[in-house]
Amino acid sequence: MQTATDATAAPAAAAAAEENRSWWTRPAGGREVMVVATPLVVSTLSWTIMTFVDRMFLAQVSGESMSAAFTGGTVWFAFLSIALGTCSYTNTFVAQYHGGRRRKRIGPAVWAGVWIALLCSPLALAMTLLAEPVFRLAKHPPSLEALEISYFSIICYGGPALLLGASLSAFYSGRGRTDIVMWVDGAFALVNLVLDYLLIFGKFGLPEMGIEGAAWGTAIAMWLKAATFAVMVFGYRNRRLYNTGDYRGGWELLGRLTRFGLPGGLQMMLDVAGFSIFILLVSRLGELEAEATGMAFSISSVAFMPAWGLGMAAGILVGQHLGENRDDLAARATWTTLTFSLGYMGFVSALYVLFPSMFLVGFFREGGDEAYRQQVWDTGVVLLRFIAAYNLLDAAAMVFINALKGAGDTRFISAVSLVLASCMAAATWIAVEPLGRGIYTCWTLIAAWVWLQGFVFLLRFLGGKWRSMRVVEPEVAGEGPDEPAEPAMEIDAPQPITVAEA
């Protein structure tokens, strides 16, 4: 018979055993973080490399094509990001249900994200009507404006697929099965790259479409990826074990997902919109400034997206451990992830400063005005130093934003993002228009914006209010946790992917 003393001593002994394990093997330690984070890093890096090479393809067509694709794609993503952020927040619901071993609620949570994606799809398609008025407001040169409108109008057809893919992939990533997401993302990044090459340059009898081919290739690849996730998620095994056939349960969770996810989507929209406004304003300074900025941001995505993958892992692990009511492990997972993220960002930043030519050379084509190309090169070298200056704080901001989202602290995140993004956009407009300042003043402002974000979200995380937050509803009387349909993410027992499981 267990005594009260024994009952009290058991958790204490378990906690002591956890603390005695190494930084790498303990719960929420290095190995657990990397099991979740590595596939996400590979997944985001695959799309980053695809986008990077895609823009190098367009740079061979013209510098304006590369700049227009970057600007048009960024503005499209800004318009779509509030819906995308809400759909992506399905991750947190799945993670907290998974942590609490309530697997029958996972399917309805995924359906809630799918319903949001379907409800937003008509608006995503209708964004094509905004192409001309938006880019005419930017007052870019007519040739650049025409390319931007063309790219934006076509890429909008992939919007619904992007939303559906985000909701459906959460079924795997929220449960820590980020390896499956990695393989699907990687496969369709390759498909995207092949389609872009064929359609941009008109290979194998296809028409040479230039920037329009890049947009169509990306849109087609997004639809193929969404369809693949749908086939996998709604398979027989997942309908039986995770209740993925319960589309009506998704309606019940729709309000809760919207309440927590919409502020998270607003934060994403504000950040992307801030960058979009910055790019549009800098493009007013001239063709050289527009091309150098587009090139620098394309290169910086090499650092940004893998760090974002690490941040996503922090959000997933925070959600899972809070579902277990272990806020101590949630905090530890966040700090462990931050260690990896800062190490990665520090390494890439050093490369930007010491070896800028290894990143810049792919964007330059033979011929053309040699003096102009040299000016673009020299400006690009300086802009990479700006990126190196803010990369570490950017990494910290991404980890803490995702960790706070994993708990449900999305209203604070959206409020801070509104204030900081508005101030940055206003300051950039003042610098460009009334004051007539140059590109380096603008980049100083964006560096200051990123630094402020990093410090503010660090302080919020240290405040600890997030520890008591949850996004999922409490268990009803008699519900109890389900037996896990598969072993919980156990770092000592690797889980190979099987066809039946996928």
Coordinates of C-alpha atoms in Angstrom, one line a residue:
M1 CA 0.0 0.0 0.0
Q2 CA 1.4 3.4 -1.0
T3 CA 1.7 6.0 1.7
A4 CA 1.2 9.7 1.4
T5 CA 5.0 10.1 1.8
D6 CA 5.6 7.7 -1.0
A7 CA 3.2 9.5 -3.3
T8 CA 4.9 12.8 -2.7
A9 CA 8.4 11.3 -3.0
A10 CA 7.7 9.6 -6.4
P11 CA 7.3 12.8 -8.5
A12 CA 10.3 14.4 -6.6
A13 CA 12.5 11.4 -7.5
A14 CA 11.3 11.5 -11.1
A15 CA 12.2 15.2 -11.3
A16 CA 15.6 14.6 -9.7
A17 CA 16.2 11.8 -12.3
E18 CA 15.4 14.2 -15.1
E19 CA 17.8 16.8 -13.8
N20 CA 20.6 14.3 -13.5
R21 CA 20.4 13.5 -17.3
S22 CA 22.6 15.4 -19.6
W23 CA 21.6 18.6 -21.5
W24 CA 21.3 16.4 -24.6
T25 CA 19.3 13.5 -23.3
R26 CA 17.0 15.0 -20.7
P27 CA 13.3 15.9 -21.5
A28 CA 13.1 19.1 -23.5
G29 CA 16.8 18.8 -24.0
G30 CA 18.9 18.9 -27.2
R31 CA 17.9 15.6 -28.6
E32 CA 14.2 16.1 -28.2
V33 CA 14.3 19.5 -29.7
M34 CA 16.4 18.3 -32.7
V35 CA 14.0 15.4 -33.4
V36 CA 11.2 17.9 -33.9
A37 CA 13.2 20.8 -35.3
T38 CA 15.5 19.1 -37.8
P39 CA 12.8 18.0 -40.3
L40 CA 11.2 21.5 -40.0
V41 CA 14.6 23.1 -40.7
V42 CA 15.1 20.8 -43.7
S43 CA 11.6 21.5 -44.9
T44 CA 11.9 25.3 -44.7
L45 CA 15.4 25.2 -46.1
S46 CA 14.1 23.2 -49.1
W47 CA 11.6 25.9 -49.9
T48 CA 14.2 28.6 -49.2
I49 CA 16.7 27.0 -51.7
M50 CA 13.9 26.6 -54.2
T51 CA 13.0 30.3 -53.9
F52 CA 16.6 31.3 -54.0
V53 CA 17.3 29.3 -57.2
D54 CA 14.0 30.4 -58.7
R55 CA 15.1 34.1 -58.3
M56 CA 18.4 33.3 -59.8
F57 CA 16.6 31.9 -62.8
L58 CA 14.7 35.1 -63.1
A59 CA 17.9 37.2 -62.7
Q60 CA 19.1 35.5 -65.9
V61 CA 15.9 36.9 -67.6
S62 CA 16.4 40.4 -66.2
G63 CA 17.1 42.2 -62.9
E64 CA 13.6 43.7 -63.0
S65 CA 12.0 40.2 -63.2
M66 CA 13.9 39.1 -60.1
S67 CA 12.9 42.2 -58.2
A68 CA 9.3 42.1 -59.4
A69 CA 8.9 38.4 -58.4
F70 CA 10.3 39.2 -54.9
T71 CA 8.1 42.3 -54.5
G72 CA 5.0 40.7 -55.9
G73 CA 5.4 37.5 -53.9
T74 CA 6.0 39.4 -50.7
V75 CA 2.9 41.6 -51.1
W76 CA 0.8 38.5 -52.0
F77 CA 2.0 36.8 -48.8
A78 CA 1.3 39.9 -46.8
F79 CA -2.3 39.9 -47.9
L80 CA -2.7 36.2 -47.3
S81 CA -0.8 36.0 -44.1
I82 CA -3.6 36.7 -41.7
A83 CA -5.6 33.8 -43.0
L84 CA -2.4 31.7 -43.2
G85 CA -1.4 32.5 -39.7
T86 CA -4.9 31.5 -38.4
C87 CA -4.8 28.2 -40.4
S88 CA -1.2 27.5 -39.2
Y89 CA -2.4 27.9 -35.6
T90 CA -4.0 24.5 -35.9
N91 CA -0.5 23.3 -34.9
T92 CA -1.0 24.6 -31.4
F93 CA -4.4 22.9 -30.9
V94 CA -3.0 19.6 -32.3
A95 CA 0.1 19.9 -30.1
Q96 CA -1.9 20.5 -26.8
Y97 CA -4.4 17.7 -27.6
H98 CA -1.5 15.4 -28.4
G99 CA 0.3 16.4 -25.2
G100 CA -2.8 15.7 -23.2
R101 CA -3.3 12.3 -25.0
R102 CA -6.7 13.4 -26.3
R103 CA -6.2 12.0 -29.8
K104 CA -9.9 11.9 -30.7
R105 CA -9.9 15.7 -30.6
I106 CA -7.0 16.0 -33.1
G107 CA -9.2 15.3 -36.2
P108 CA -11.8 17.9 -35.4
A109 CA -9.0 20.5 -34.7
V110 CA -7.6 19.8 -38.1
W111 CA -11.0 20.2 -39.7
A112 CA -11.4 23.6 -37.9
G113 CA -8.3 24.7 -39.8
V114 CA -9.7 23.3 -43.0
W115 CA -13.0 25.1 -42.6
I116 CA -11.1 28.4 -42.1
A117 CA -9.1 27.7 -45.2
L118 CA -12.2 27.0 -47.3
L119 CA -14.0 30.1 -46.0
C120 CA -11.0 32.3 -46.8
S121 CA -10.4 30.8 -50.3
P122 CA -12.8 33.0 -52.2
L123 CA -11.1 36.1 -50.7
A124 CA -7.7 34.6 -51.6
L125 CA -8.7 34.3 -55.2
A126 CA -10.4 37.7 -55.3
M127 CA -7.0 39.3 -54.4
T128 CA -6.2 39.2 -58.1
L129 CA -8.5 42.3 -58.4
L130 CA -6.2 44.2 -56.1
A131 CA -3.1 43.8 -58.3
E132 CA -3.3 46.9 -60.4
P133 CA -4.4 49.4 -57.7
V134 CA -1.9 48.2 -55.1
F135 CA 1.2 48.3 -57.4
R136 CA 0.2 51.6 -59.0
L137 CA 0.2 53.1 -55.5
A138 CA 3.8 52.1 -55.2
K139 CA 4.7 54.4 -58.1
H140 CA 7.3 52.1 -59.5
P141 CA 8.7 52.4 -63.1
P142 CA 6.0 51.2 -65.6
S143 CA 8.1 48.2 -66.7
L144 CA 8.6 47.0 -63.1
E145 CA 5.0 47.6 -62.2
A146 CA 3.8 45.5 -65.2
L147 CA 5.9 42.6 -64.1
E148 CA 4.8 42.9 -60.4
I149 CA 1.1 42.9 -61.4
S150 CA 1.6 39.9 -63.7
Y151 CA 3.3 37.8 -61.0
F152 CA 0.9 38.8 -58.2
S153 CA -2.2 38.1 -60.3
I154 CA -1.1 34.5 -61.1
I155 CA 0.3 33.5 -57.7
C156 CA -3.1 34.4 -56.2
Y157 CA -4.5 31.2 -57.7
G158 CA -2.2 29.2 -55.4
G159 CA -3.6 31.0 -52.2
P160 CA -6.3 28.5 -51.3
A161 CA -3.8 25.6 -51.7
L162 CA -1.4 27.3 -49.3
L163 CA -4.1 27.7 -46.7
L164 CA -5.3 24.1 -47.0
G165 CA -1.7 22.8 -46.9
A166 CA -1.0 24.7 -43.7
S167 CA -4.1 23.3 -41.9
L168 CA -3.6 19.7 -43.1
S169 CA 0.1 19.5 -42.4
A170 CA -0.6 20.5 -38.7
F171 CA -2.0 17.0 -38.2
Y172 CA 1.6 15.8 -38.5
S173 CA 3.7 18.7 -37.2
G174 CA 1.5 19.3 -34.1
R175 CA 2.1 15.6 -33.1
G176 CA 5.8 16.0 -33.6
R177 CA 5.8 14.0 -36.8
T178 CA 7.7 16.7 -38.6
D179 CA 9.6 14.1 -40.6
I180 CA 6.5 13.5 -42.7
V181 CA 6.1 17.2 -43.3
M182 CA 9.7 17.4 -44.3
W183 CA 9.4 14.7 -47.0
V184 CA 6.3 16.1 -48.5
D185 CA 7.6 19.7 -48.5
G186 CA 10.9 18.7 -49.9
A187 CA 9.3 16.6 -52.7
F188 CA 7.1 19.5 -53.8
A189 CA 9.8 22.1 -53.5
L190 CA 11.7 20.0 -56.1
V191 CA 8.5 19.8 -58.2
N192 CA 8.2 23.6 -58.0
L193 CA 11.8 24.1 -59.0
V194 CA 11.5 21.8 -62.0
L195 CA 8.2 23.5 -63.1
D196 CA 9.7 26.9 -62.8
Y197 CA 12.8 26.0 -64.9
L198 CA 10.6 24.5 -67.6
L199 CA 8.1 27.4 -67.7
I200 CA 10.5 30.3 -67.2
F201 CA 12.9 29.2 -70.0
G202 CA 10.4 27.3 -72.2
K203 CA 12.1 23.9 -72.2
F204 CA 10.9 20.7 -73.8
G205 CA 8.5 22.4 -76.2
L206 CA 6.8 24.5 -73.4
P207 CA 6.3 28.2 -74.1
E208 CA 9.0 30.6 -72.6
M209 CA 6.9 32.5 -70.0
G210 CA 9.5 34.3 -67.9
I211 CA 8.1 35.7 -64.7
E212 CA 4.6 34.3 -65.5
G213 CA 6.1 30.8 -65.7
A214 CA 7.7 31.2 -62.2
A215 CA 4.3 32.2 -60.8
W216 CA 2.4 29.3 -62.5
G217 CA 5.0 26.8 -61.4
T218 CA 4.7 27.8 -57.8
A219 CA 0.9 27.8 -57.8
I220 CA 0.7 24.3 -59.4
A221 CA 3.2 22.9 -56.9
M222 CA 1.2 24.3 -53.9
W223 CA -2.0 22.6 -55.2
L224 CA -0.3 19.3 -55.6
K225 CA 1.1 19.5 -52.1
A226 CA -2.3 20.3 -50.6
A227 CA -3.9 17.4 -52.4
T228 CA -1.2 15.0 -51.1
F229 CA -1.7 16.0 -47.5
A230 CA -5.4 15.6 -47.9
V231 CA -5.1 12.0 -49.1
M232 CA -2.8 11.2 -46.2
V233 CA -4.7 12.9 -43.4
F234 CA -8.1 11.5 -44.3
G235 CA -6.9 8.0 -44.8
Y236 CA -8.7 5.1 -43.1
R237 CA -6.2 4.7 -40.3
N238 CA -6.3 8.3 -39.3
R239 CA -10.0 8.5 -39.5
R240 CA -10.2 5.6 -37.0
L241 CA -7.5 6.6 -34.6
Y242 CA -7.6 10.4 -34.8
N243 CA -11.2 11.0 -35.8
T244 CA -10.1 12.9 -39.0
G245 CA -13.5 12.2 -40.5
D246 CA -15.3 14.3 -38.0
Y247 CA -15.8 17.5 -40.1
R248 CA -18.7 18.6 -37.8
G249 CA -16.4 18.6 -34.8
G250 CA -14.4 21.1 -36.7
W251 CA -17.3 23.5 -36.6
E252 CA -17.4 23.2 -32.8
L253 CA -13.7 24.2 -32.6
L254 CA -13.9 26.9 -35.3
G255 CA -14.7 29.7 -32.9
R256 CA -11.9 28.7 -30.4
L257 CA -9.3 28.4 -33.3
T258 CA -10.4 31.8 -34.7
R259 CA -10.2 33.4 -31.2
F260 CA -6.6 32.3 -30.6
G261 CA -5.4 32.0 -34.2
L262 CA -6.7 35.2 -35.6
P263 CA -4.4 37.4 -33.5
G264 CA -1.5 35.1 -34.4
G265 CA -2.4 35.6 -38.1
L266 CA -2.6 39.3 -37.5
Q267 CA 0.9 39.3 -36.1
M268 CA 2.1 37.4 -39.2
M269 CA 0.3 39.8 -41.5
L270 CA 1.7 42.9 -39.7
D271 CA 5.3 41.6 -39.9
V272 CA 5.0 40.7 -43.5
A273 CA 3.1 43.9 -44.3
G274 CA 5.9 45.9 -42.6
F275 CA 8.5 44.2 -44.8
S276 CA 6.3 44.7 -47.9
I277 CA 5.8 48.4 -47.2
F278 CA 9.5 48.7 -46.6
I279 CA 10.3 47.1 -49.9
L280 CA 7.8 49.2 -51.8
L281 CA 9.2 52.4 -50.3
V282 CA 12.8 51.5 -50.9
S283 CA 11.9 50.7 -54.6
R284 CA 10.9 54.3 -55.0
L285 CA 14.5 55.3 -54.5
G286 CA 15.5 53.7 -57.8
E287 CA 16.1 50.5 -59.8
L288 CA 19.5 49.9 -58.2
E289 CA 18.1 50.2 -54.7
A290 CA 15.1 47.9 -55.6
E291 CA 17.3 45.3 -57.1
A292 CA 19.9 45.3 -54.3
T293 CA 17.2 45.1 -51.6
G294 CA 15.4 42.2 -53.4
M295 CA 18.7 40.4 -53.7
A296 CA 19.6 41.0 -50.1
F297 CA 16.3 39.8 -48.7
S298 CA 16.4 36.7 -51.1
I299 CA 19.8 35.9 -49.6
S300 CA 18.7 36.5 -46.0
S301 CA 15.9 34.0 -46.4
V302 CA 18.7 31.4 -46.3
A303 CA 19.1 32.3 -42.7
F304 CA 15.6 33.3 -41.9
M305 CA 13.6 30.2 -42.9
P306 CA 15.6 27.5 -41.1
A307 CA 15.6 29.7 -38.0
W308 CA 11.8 30.0 -38.4
G309 CA 11.7 26.2 -38.6
L310 CA 13.5 26.1 -35.2
G311 CA 11.0 28.6 -33.9
M312 CA 8.1 26.4 -35.1
A313 CA 9.6 23.5 -33.2
A314 CA 9.6 25.6 -30.0
G315 CA 5.9 26.4 -30.5
I316 CA 5.1 22.7 -31.0
L317 CA 7.1 21.5 -27.9
V318 CA 5.6 24.3 -25.8
G319 CA 2.1 23.2 -26.8
Q320 CA 2.8 19.5 -26.2
H321 CA 4.4 20.1 -22.7
L322 CA 1.7 22.5 -21.7
G323 CA -0.8 19.8 -22.7
E324 CA 1.0 17.6 -20.2
N325 CA 0.8 20.4 -17.6
R326 CA 4.6 20.6 -17.6
D327 CA 5.4 24.3 -18.0
D328 CA 8.9 23.7 -16.7
L329 CA 9.6 21.5 -19.7
A330 CA 8.0 24.0 -22.0
A331 CA 10.4 26.7 -20.8
R332 CA 13.3 24.4 -21.1
A333 CA 12.4 23.4 -24.7
T334 CA 12.3 27.1 -25.6
W335 CA 15.7 27.9 -24.2
T336 CA 17.2 24.8 -25.8
T337 CA 15.8 25.8 -29.1
L338 CA 17.1 29.3 -28.7
T339 CA 20.6 27.9 -28.2
F340 CA 20.5 26.1 -31.6
S341 CA 18.9 29.1 -33.3
L342 CA 21.5 31.5 -32.1
G343 CA 24.3 29.2 -33.1
Y344 CA 22.9 28.8 -36.6
M345 CA 22.2 32.5 -37.1
G346 CA 25.6 33.4 -35.8
F347 CA 27.3 31.1 -38.2
V348 CA 25.4 32.4 -41.2
S349 CA 25.9 36.0 -40.2
A350 CA 29.6 35.5 -40.1
L351 CA 29.5 34.1 -43.6
Y352 CA 27.6 37.2 -44.8
V353 CA 30.3 39.5 -43.5
L354 CA 33.4 37.4 -44.3
F355 CA 32.4 35.8 -47.6
P356 CA 29.6 37.9 -49.2
S357 CA 30.6 36.9 -52.7
M358 CA 29.5 33.3 -52.2
F359 CA 25.9 34.6 -51.9
L360 CA 25.9 37.4 -54.4
V361 CA 27.5 35.8 -57.4
G362 CA 24.5 33.8 -58.5
F363 CA 22.4 36.9 -59.0
F364 CA 24.6 38.4 -61.7
R365 CA 24.4 37.6 -65.3
E366 CA 26.9 38.2 -68.1
G367 CA 26.9 41.4 -70.0
G368 CA 24.9 44.6 -69.3
D369 CA 26.2 47.8 -67.9
E370 CA 29.3 46.8 -65.9
A371 CA 29.4 50.0 -63.8
Y372 CA 25.8 49.5 -62.8
R373 CA 26.3 45.8 -61.9
Q374 CA 29.3 46.8 -59.7
Q375 CA 27.1 49.4 -57.9
V376 CA 24.5 46.7 -57.2
W377 CA 27.3 44.4 -56.0
D378 CA 28.8 47.0 -53.7
T379 CA 25.3 47.9 -52.3
G380 CA 24.5 44.2 -51.7
V381 CA 27.7 43.7 -49.7
V382 CA 26.7 46.5 -47.3
L383 CA 23.1 45.3 -47.0
L384 CA 24.4 41.8 -46.0
R385 CA 26.2 43.5 -43.1
F386 CA 22.9 45.1 -42.0
I387 CA 21.3 41.6 -42.1
A388 CA 24.2 40.2 -40.0
A389 CA 23.7 43.0 -37.5
Y390 CA 20.1 42.0 -36.7
N391 CA 20.1 38.3 -37.4
L392 CA 20.7 37.2 -33.8
L393 CA 17.8 39.3 -32.4
D394 CA 15.7 38.1 -35.3
A395 CA 16.4 34.5 -34.2
A396 CA 15.4 35.3 -30.6
A397 CA 12.2 37.0 -31.7
M398 CA 11.2 34.0 -33.8
V399 CA 11.8 31.5 -31.0
F400 CA 9.9 33.6 -28.4
I401 CA 7.0 34.5 -30.7
N402 CA 6.4 30.8 -31.5
A403 CA 6.8 29.8 -27.9
L404 CA 4.2 32.3 -26.8
K405 CA 1.9 31.3 -29.6
G406 CA 2.3 27.6 -28.5
A407 CA 0.8 28.7 -25.1
G408 CA -1.9 30.9 -26.5
D409 CA -0.5 34.4 -25.8
T410 CA -1.5 35.6 -29.2
R411 CA -3.2 38.9 -28.3
F412 CA -0.1 40.4 -26.8
I413 CA 1.9 39.3 -29.8
S414 CA -0.5 41.0 -32.2
A415 CA -0.7 44.2 -30.2
V416 CA 3.1 44.5 -30.0
S417 CA 3.4 43.7 -33.7
L418 CA 0.8 46.4 -34.6
V419 CA 2.7 49.1 -32.7
L420 CA 6.2 48.2 -34.0
A421 CA 5.3 47.5 -37.6
S422 CA 3.3 50.8 -37.8
C423 CA 6.2 52.8 -36.4
M424 CA 8.7 51.1 -38.7
A425 CA 6.5 51.8 -41.8
A426 CA 5.9 55.4 -40.8
A427 CA 9.6 56.0 -40.1
T428 CA 10.6 54.5 -43.5
W429 CA 8.0 56.7 -45.3
I430 CA 9.3 59.8 -43.5
A431 CA 12.9 58.9 -44.4
V432 CA 12.1 58.3 -48.1
E433 CA 9.6 61.0 -48.9
P434 CA 9.9 64.2 -46.7
L435 CA 13.5 63.7 -45.8
G436 CA 14.8 62.2 -49.0
R437 CA 17.2 59.8 -47.3
G438 CA 18.9 56.9 -49.0
I439 CA 18.8 53.1 -48.8
Y440 CA 21.2 52.8 -45.8
T441 CA 18.9 55.0 -43.6
C442 CA 16.0 52.7 -44.5
W443 CA 18.0 49.6 -43.6
T444 CA 19.0 51.1 -40.3
L445 CA 15.3 51.5 -39.4
I446 CA 14.5 47.9 -40.3
A447 CA 17.4 46.7 -38.2
A448 CA 16.1 48.7 -35.2
W449 CA 12.6 47.2 -35.7
V450 CA 14.0 43.7 -35.5
W451 CA 16.1 44.5 -32.4
L452 CA 13.1 45.9 -30.6
Q453 CA 11.0 42.8 -31.4
G454 CA 13.6 40.5 -30.0
F455 CA 13.9 42.4 -26.7
V456 CA 10.1 42.9 -26.2
F457 CA 9.3 39.2 -26.7
L458 CA 12.2 38.1 -24.5
L459 CA 10.8 40.2 -21.7
R460 CA 7.3 38.8 -22.2
F461 CA 8.6 35.2 -22.1
L462 CA 10.6 35.9 -18.9
G463 CA 7.4 37.4 -17.3
G464 CA 5.9 33.9 -17.3
K465 CA 2.3 34.7 -17.8
W466 CA 2.2 32.2 -20.7
R467 CA 2.8 29.3 -18.2
S468 CA -0.9 29.2 -17.1
M469 CA -2.4 29.6 -20.6
R470 CA -4.1 26.9 -22.7
V471 CA -5.9 27.1 -26.0
V472 CA -7.8 23.8 -25.7
E473 CA -10.9 23.3 -23.6
P474 CA -10.6 21.4 -20.3
E475 CA -11.4 17.7 -20.3
V476 CA -15.1 17.0 -19.6
A477 CA -16.0 14.9 -16.6
G478 CA -15.3 11.2 -17.4
E479 CA -13.4 11.9 -20.6
G480 CA -9.9 11.2 -19.4
P481 CA -6.9 11.0 -21.7
D482 CA -6.9 8.5 -24.6
E483 CA -4.3 5.9 -24.9
P484 CA -1.8 7.2 -27.5
A485 CA -2.4 5.8 -31.0
E486 CA 1.4 5.7 -31.4
P487 CA 4.2 6.1 -28.9
A488 CA 4.5 9.7 -27.6
M489 CA 7.5 11.5 -29.1
E490 CA 10.1 9.4 -27.3
I491 CA 13.6 10.4 -28.2
D492 CA 15.0 7.0 -27.2
A493 CA 12.7 5.1 -29.5
P494 CA 12.9 6.4 -33.1
Q495 CA 9.7 6.1 -35.1
P496 CA 10.1 5.2 -38.7
I497 CA 7.5 6.3 -41.2
T498 CA 5.3 3.6 -42.6
V499 CA 2.9 3.7 -45.5
A500 CA 0.1 2.7 -43.2
E501 CA 0.8 5.5 -40.8
A502 CA 1.1 8.2 -43.4

